[in-house]
């Protein structure tokens, strides 16, 4: 794998978090990437394996190619047919995909029967990902990490542009419905901003409103949705993350880690996170829940859970 450099963002513009969420906070994009990671290269194979329309698939492949996650090469002329391959930037999304799978598998009702299972080739067991601190190797959860805003981290710069979101959530086929709860949390600019604020320690209604700069009705609507999903628990005007909500933390941290690796604002990072117990800058790494070994893509098999249960 060749070393590639990050895309330099505009000074004062969207930061790495906004760009990442604008791109990956989209269910179709995540599903297309997931299939690419499972070996899909050709347009027709995505069409056959996903309930996706031509317009949506063409649009998403164009975005993924434009953002440098896929390359496109003609494998046939007259008519011309293309093959899409993951670049290092596209391959590096894998921890995000595994984290989403892990959260849906464990926390979303019914998904254990719907989703494939993950088998770790090294230990031979069916497993799940666990997030550790790359600096010290300790298992790390939401309460173990302290995050502060970096020089490009103002809230307004961290929220994906509205135009991008609107384009990808309506008028082009809507959602696939395969990861409905993940999509409810990160597939909309206000939802993801609210989730980020909750992880950041915000819990009063007024604070959410202030942090997001959103209309009260919008904030109230999202808080209600999050409570209905069991991600937040309300007591009056106070909203706390539940265990299910905190368990989504690896998805957010792997997303931010990917974003800040591949997109750089000239002012510096959007978010700086520190692992409280070791004091080092926090980088998320995933290990196998069964054997503790670091998870790498080639060691993980996707198996049909219902028939392959141990
Ligand atoms: Zn540590
Ligand atoms: Zn293992």
Short mmCIF file of C-alpha atoms and ligand atoms in Angstrom, two decimals:
data_model
loop_
_atom_site.label_atom_id
_atom_site.label_comp_id
_atom_site.label_asym_id
_atom_site.label_seq_id
_atom_site.Cartn_x
_atom_site.Cartn_y
_atom_site.Cartn_z
CA UNK A 1 0.00 0.00 0.00
CA UNK A 2 1.48 3.34 -1.00
CA UNK A 3 1.56 6.23 1.40
CA UNK A 4 -0.81 8.97 0.26
CA UNK A 5 -1.16 12.45 1.61
CA UNK A 6 -4.22 14.16 3.01
CA UNK A 7 -6.40 16.52 1.02
CA UNK A 8 -5.81 20.10 2.10
CA UNK A 9 -9.07 21.87 2.97
CA UNK A 10 -9.82 25.57 2.57
CA UNK A 11 -8.89 27.90 5.42
CA UNK A 12 -11.99 28.84 7.41
CA UNK A 13 -14.15 26.31 5.56
CA UNK A 14 -15.56 22.91 6.46
CA UNK A 15 -13.21 20.94 8.67
CA UNK A 16 -12.27 17.26 8.45
CA UNK A 17 -15.27 16.20 10.54
CA UNK A 18 -17.77 18.02 8.32
CA UNK A 19 -16.22 16.65 5.13
CA UNK A 20 -16.15 13.12 6.55
CA UNK A 21 -19.75 13.19 7.73
CA UNK A 22 -20.89 14.81 4.49
CA UNK A 23 -19.33 11.91 2.61
CA UNK A 24 -19.67 8.86 4.89
CA UNK A 25 -22.78 9.89 6.85
CA UNK A 26 -24.80 8.36 4.04
CA UNK A 27 -26.19 4.86 4.09
CA UNK A 28 -25.80 4.15 0.35
CA UNK A 29 -22.19 5.26 0.41
CA UNK A 30 -21.44 3.02 3.39
CA UNK A 31 -23.16 0.07 1.72
CA UNK A 32 -21.28 0.58 -1.56
CA UNK A 33 -18.01 0.73 0.37
CA UNK A 34 -18.93 -2.35 2.39
CA UNK A 35 -19.48 -4.32 -0.83
CA UNK A 36 -16.27 -2.94 -2.32
CA UNK A 37 -14.47 -4.28 0.76
CA UNK A 38 -16.10 -7.65 0.12
CA UNK A 39 -14.65 -7.67 -3.40
CA UNK A 40 -17.22 -5.94 -5.62
CA UNK A 41 -15.54 -4.05 -8.49
CA UNK A 42 -18.16 -3.71 -11.20
CA UNK A 43 -21.22 -1.56 -11.52
CA UNK A 44 -23.56 -4.45 -12.29
CA UNK A 45 -22.45 -6.38 -9.20
CA UNK A 46 -23.47 -3.50 -6.91
CA UNK A 47 -26.77 -3.26 -8.83
CA UNK A 48 -27.36 -6.98 -8.31
CA UNK A 49 -26.40 -7.06 -4.63
CA UNK A 50 -28.02 -3.85 -3.34
CA UNK A 51 -31.57 -2.53 -3.70
CA UNK A 52 -30.10 0.53 -5.41
CA UNK A 53 -31.19 2.55 -8.44
CA UNK A 54 -28.94 3.52 -11.35
CA UNK A 55 -29.16 7.20 -10.44
CA UNK A 56 -28.11 6.60 -6.82
CA UNK A 57 -25.32 4.18 -7.69
CA UNK A 58 -23.91 6.37 -10.46
CA UNK A 59 -24.03 9.42 -8.17
CA UNK A 60 -22.37 7.70 -5.22
CA UNK A 61 -19.64 6.06 -7.33
CA UNK A 62 -18.92 9.48 -8.80
CA UNK A 63 -18.55 11.01 -5.33
CA UNK A 64 -16.37 8.17 -4.06
CA UNK A 65 -14.14 8.45 -7.11
CA UNK A 66 -14.03 12.26 -6.81
CA UNK A 67 -13.04 12.02 -3.15
CA UNK A 68 -10.32 9.51 -3.99
CA UNK A 69 -11.75 6.45 -2.20
CA UNK A 70 -12.15 4.54 -5.46
CA UNK A 71 -10.29 4.59 -8.75
CA UNK A 72 -12.05 3.92 -12.03
CA UNK A 73 -10.48 2.09 -14.96
CA UNK A 74 -12.05 0.86 -18.16
CA UNK A 75 -11.85 -2.91 -18.49
CA UNK A 76 -13.77 -3.01 -21.77
CA UNK A 77 -14.37 -0.66 -24.72
CA UNK A 78 -17.50 -0.42 -26.91
CA UNK A 79 -19.49 -0.22 -24.79
CA UNK A 80 -17.06 1.10 -22.23
CA UNK A 81 -17.26 -0.65 -18.85
CA UNK A 82 -15.43 0.40 -15.73
CA UNK A 83 -13.93 -1.36 -12.77
CA UNK A 84 -13.71 0.43 -9.44
CA UNK A 85 -10.98 -0.32 -6.94
CA UNK A 86 -10.45 0.86 -3.40
CA UNK A 87 -7.54 3.23 -2.93
CA UNK A 88 -5.56 3.36 0.36
CA UNK A 89 -8.05 6.06 1.43
CA UNK A 90 -10.97 3.77 0.62
CA UNK A 91 -9.33 0.75 2.26
CA UNK A 92 -8.78 2.82 5.41
CA UNK A 93 -12.57 3.13 5.93
CA UNK A 94 -12.64 -0.51 7.04
CA UNK A 95 -12.49 0.17 10.83
CA UNK A 96 -15.56 2.42 10.45
CA UNK A 97 -17.48 -0.31 8.63
CA UNK A 98 -16.51 -2.92 11.23
CA UNK A 99 -17.49 -0.58 14.07
CA UNK A 100 -20.90 0.06 12.53
CA UNK A 101 -21.40 -3.66 12.07
CA UNK A 102 -20.35 -4.30 15.69
CA UNK A 103 -22.78 -1.74 17.09
CA UNK A 104 -25.72 -2.83 14.96
CA UNK A 105 -25.00 -6.48 15.70
CA UNK A 106 -24.93 -6.02 19.46
CA UNK A 107 -27.37 -3.20 20.09
CA UNK A 108 -29.99 -3.01 17.35
CA UNK A 109 -32.96 -5.33 17.76
CA UNK A 110 -33.17 -8.03 15.12
CA UNK A 111 -29.80 -7.34 13.50
CA UNK A 112 -28.17 -10.42 15.02
CA UNK A 113 -30.48 -12.48 12.81
CA UNK A 114 -30.13 -10.25 9.77
CA UNK A 115 -26.45 -9.39 9.54
CA UNK A 116 -23.60 -11.70 8.59
CA UNK A 117 -21.24 -12.64 11.41
CA UNK A 118 -17.58 -11.89 11.70
CA UNK A 119 -15.05 -14.67 12.10
CA UNK A 120 -11.51 -13.90 13.13
CA UNK A 121 -9.27 -16.13 11.04
CA UNK A 122 -6.34 -15.96 13.49
CA UNK A 123 -8.25 -17.44 16.43
CA UNK A 124 -10.96 -19.16 14.42
CA UNK A 125 -13.77 -17.80 16.55
CA UNK A 126 -16.85 -15.73 15.78
CA UNK A 127 -16.06 -12.37 17.27
CA UNK A 128 -16.77 -8.67 17.59
CA UNK A 129 -14.49 -5.63 17.46
CA UNK A 130 -13.30 -3.94 20.64
CA UNK A 131 -11.73 -0.48 20.61
CA UNK A 132 -8.41 0.06 22.35
CA UNK A 133 -6.02 2.99 22.69
CA UNK A 134 -3.21 2.55 20.18
CA UNK A 135 -0.80 4.24 22.59
CA UNK A 136 -1.18 1.90 25.56
CA UNK A 137 -3.34 -0.99 24.33
CA UNK A 138 -6.03 -0.52 26.99
CA UNK A 139 -9.69 -1.08 26.17
CA UNK A 140 -11.22 2.38 25.78
CA UNK A 141 -14.79 3.65 26.04
CA UNK A 142 -16.48 7.00 25.78
CA UNK A 143 -15.79 7.92 29.42
CA UNK A 144 -12.06 7.18 29.05
CA UNK A 145 -11.41 9.82 26.39
CA UNK A 146 -11.23 13.57 26.87
CA UNK A 147 -11.68 15.61 23.69
CA UNK A 148 -11.02 19.29 23.14
CA UNK A 149 -11.74 21.34 20.05
CA UNK A 150 -8.73 21.89 17.84
CA UNK A 151 -7.95 25.07 15.87
CA UNK A 152 -10.43 24.17 13.09
CA UNK A 153 -13.02 22.78 15.49
CA UNK A 154 -15.71 25.48 15.77
CA UNK A 155 -19.18 23.92 15.70
CA UNK A 156 -20.21 25.71 12.51
CA UNK A 157 -17.24 24.22 10.66
CA UNK A 158 -17.94 20.68 11.90
CA UNK A 159 -21.48 20.39 10.54
CA UNK A 160 -21.75 19.11 6.96
CA UNK A 161 -23.13 21.60 4.46
CA UNK A 162 -26.89 21.45 4.14
CA UNK A 163 -26.84 21.19 0.35
CA UNK A 164 -24.81 17.99 0.43
CA UNK A 165 -27.10 16.37 2.93
CA UNK A 166 -30.28 17.32 1.15
CA UNK A 167 -28.99 15.99 -2.12
CA UNK A 168 -28.13 12.66 -0.60
CA UNK A 169 -31.22 12.15 1.51
CA UNK A 170 -34.01 12.99 -0.91
CA UNK A 171 -34.79 12.96 -4.57
CA UNK A 172 -32.43 10.11 -5.26
CA UNK A 173 -34.01 7.01 -3.79
CA UNK A 174 -33.92 7.68 -0.04
CA UNK A 175 -32.34 5.26 2.40
CA UNK A 176 -31.70 1.57 1.92
CA UNK A 177 -32.99 0.70 5.39
CA UNK A 178 -30.26 -1.87 6.05
CA UNK A 179 -28.63 0.10 8.88
CA UNK A 180 -31.60 2.23 9.96
CA UNK A 181 -30.33 3.15 13.43
CA UNK A 182 -26.81 4.05 12.32
CA UNK A 183 -28.40 6.16 9.61
CA UNK A 184 -30.66 7.85 12.19
CA UNK A 185 -27.57 8.80 14.20
CA UNK A 186 -25.12 9.92 11.52
CA UNK A 187 -27.10 10.28 8.29
CA UNK A 188 -28.32 13.80 8.96
CA UNK A 189 -26.38 16.95 9.78
CA UNK A 190 -28.37 17.87 12.90
CA UNK A 191 -28.48 14.34 14.26
CA UNK A 192 -24.77 13.87 14.01
CA UNK A 193 -24.07 17.30 15.50
CA UNK A 194 -26.35 16.44 18.42
CA UNK A 195 -24.66 13.09 18.90
CA UNK A 196 -21.26 14.77 18.89
CA UNK A 197 -22.44 17.27 21.50
CA UNK A 198 -23.72 14.42 23.70
CA UNK A 199 -20.34 12.65 23.47
CA UNK A 200 -18.76 15.98 24.30
CA UNK A 201 -20.62 16.08 27.61
CA UNK A 202 -23.58 18.29 26.72
CA UNK A 203 -26.79 17.17 28.43
CA UNK A 204 -29.12 20.13 28.93
CA UNK A 205 -31.67 21.05 26.27
CA UNK A 206 -30.51 24.67 26.20
CA UNK A 207 -26.87 23.63 25.79
CA UNK A 208 -27.71 21.40 22.83
CA UNK A 209 -29.57 24.26 21.22
CA UNK A 210 -26.73 26.68 21.82
CA UNK A 211 -24.07 24.25 20.61
CA UNK A 212 -25.93 23.37 17.42
CA UNK A 213 -27.29 26.79 16.63
CA UNK A 214 -30.45 24.97 15.51
CA UNK A 215 -34.12 25.92 15.98
CA UNK A 216 -35.58 24.56 19.26
CA UNK A 217 -38.18 22.48 17.40
CA UNK A 218 -35.38 20.75 15.47
CA UNK A 219 -33.40 20.04 18.64
CA UNK A 220 -36.53 18.74 20.41
CA UNK A 221 -37.35 16.49 17.47
CA UNK A 222 -33.86 14.95 17.35
CA UNK A 223 -33.75 14.46 21.13
CA UNK A 224 -37.08 12.65 20.93
CA UNK A 225 -35.75 10.41 18.16
CA UNK A 226 -32.60 9.61 20.12
CA UNK A 227 -34.64 8.74 23.21
CA UNK A 228 -36.93 6.52 21.10
CA UNK A 229 -33.85 4.69 19.78
CA UNK A 230 -32.62 4.20 23.34
CA UNK A 231 -29.43 6.18 22.72
CA UNK A 232 -30.36 8.96 25.16
CA UNK A 233 -32.46 8.85 28.31
CA UNK A 234 -34.42 11.94 29.32
CA UNK A 235 -35.16 13.27 32.80
CA UNK A 236 -36.93 16.58 32.36
CA UNK A 237 -34.60 18.85 30.37
CA UNK A 238 -31.64 16.59 31.05
CA UNK A 239 -30.47 14.03 28.49
CA UNK A 240 -27.89 11.34 29.24
CA UNK A 241 -26.25 8.80 26.97
CA UNK A 242 -27.38 5.25 27.67
CA UNK A 243 -25.08 2.21 27.42
CA UNK A 244 -26.33 1.79 23.85
CA UNK A 245 -25.47 5.41 23.11
CA UNK A 246 -21.99 5.15 24.62
CA UNK A 247 -21.42 1.94 22.65
CA UNK A 248 -21.65 3.97 19.43
CA UNK A 249 -18.46 5.79 20.43
CA UNK A 250 -16.12 3.56 18.35
CA UNK A 251 -18.09 4.44 15.20
CA UNK A 252 -17.63 8.14 15.89
CA UNK A 253 -13.96 7.82 16.83
CA UNK A 254 -13.05 5.69 13.81
CA UNK A 255 -14.88 8.18 11.57
CA UNK A 256 -13.03 11.14 13.06
CA UNK A 257 -9.73 9.27 12.95
CA UNK A 258 -10.23 8.50 9.25
CA UNK A 259 -11.33 12.07 8.51
CA UNK A 260 -8.40 13.70 10.22
CA UNK A 261 -5.97 11.31 8.53
CA UNK A 262 -7.26 12.14 5.04
CA UNK A 263 -8.47 15.75 5.28
CA UNK A 264 -6.44 18.55 6.79
CA UNK A 265 -7.57 22.08 7.55
CA UNK A 266 -4.64 24.53 7.31
CA UNK A 267 -5.36 25.75 10.88
CA UNK A 268 -4.91 22.27 12.37
CA UNK A 269 -7.19 19.45 13.56
CA UNK A 270 -10.87 19.82 14.43
CA UNK A 271 -10.67 17.64 17.50
CA UNK A 272 -7.86 16.52 19.75
CA UNK A 273 -8.58 13.51 21.95
CA UNK A 274 -6.55 12.23 24.88
CA UNK A 275 -6.77 8.87 26.59
CA UNK A 276 -7.26 9.85 30.23
CA UNK A 277 -5.47 6.93 31.83
CA UNK A 278 -2.25 6.99 29.75
CA UNK A 279 -2.28 10.69 28.87
CA UNK A 280 -1.40 10.08 25.24
CA UNK A 281 -3.24 11.38 22.22
CA UNK A 282 -5.99 8.88 21.56
CA UNK A 283 -5.92 6.87 18.33
CA UNK A 284 -8.57 4.15 18.05
CA UNK A 285 -7.52 0.61 17.14
CA UNK A 286 -9.77 -2.41 16.91
CA UNK A 287 -8.94 -5.77 18.42
CA UNK A 288 -10.70 -9.13 18.43
CA UNK A 289 -13.03 -9.50 21.44
CA UNK A 290 -12.11 -13.18 21.67
CA UNK A 291 -8.30 -13.23 21.40
CA UNK A 292 -7.31 -9.57 21.81
CA UNK A 293 -5.24 -9.52 18.63
CA UNK A 294 -5.36 -6.45 16.46
CA UNK A 295 -7.99 -6.79 13.70
CA UNK A 296 -6.85 -6.42 10.13
CA UNK A 297 -9.12 -6.83 7.17
CA UNK A 298 -7.46 -9.88 5.62
CA UNK A 299 -7.88 -11.82 8.89
CA UNK A 300 -11.61 -11.28 9.10
CA UNK A 301 -14.13 -13.49 7.35
CA UNK A 302 -17.71 -12.47 6.82
CA UNK A 303 -19.88 -15.51 7.46
CA UNK A 304 -23.56 -16.23 7.38
CA UNK A 305 -24.37 -16.13 11.09
CA UNK A 306 -27.55 -18.11 11.16
CA UNK A 307 -25.97 -21.15 9.58
CA UNK A 308 -22.44 -20.69 10.92
CA UNK A 309 -23.19 -20.12 14.58
CA UNK A 310 -20.67 -21.89 16.81
ZN1 LIG B 1 -3.83 4.92 26.26
ZN1 LIG B 2 -9.50 -13.45 17.52
#
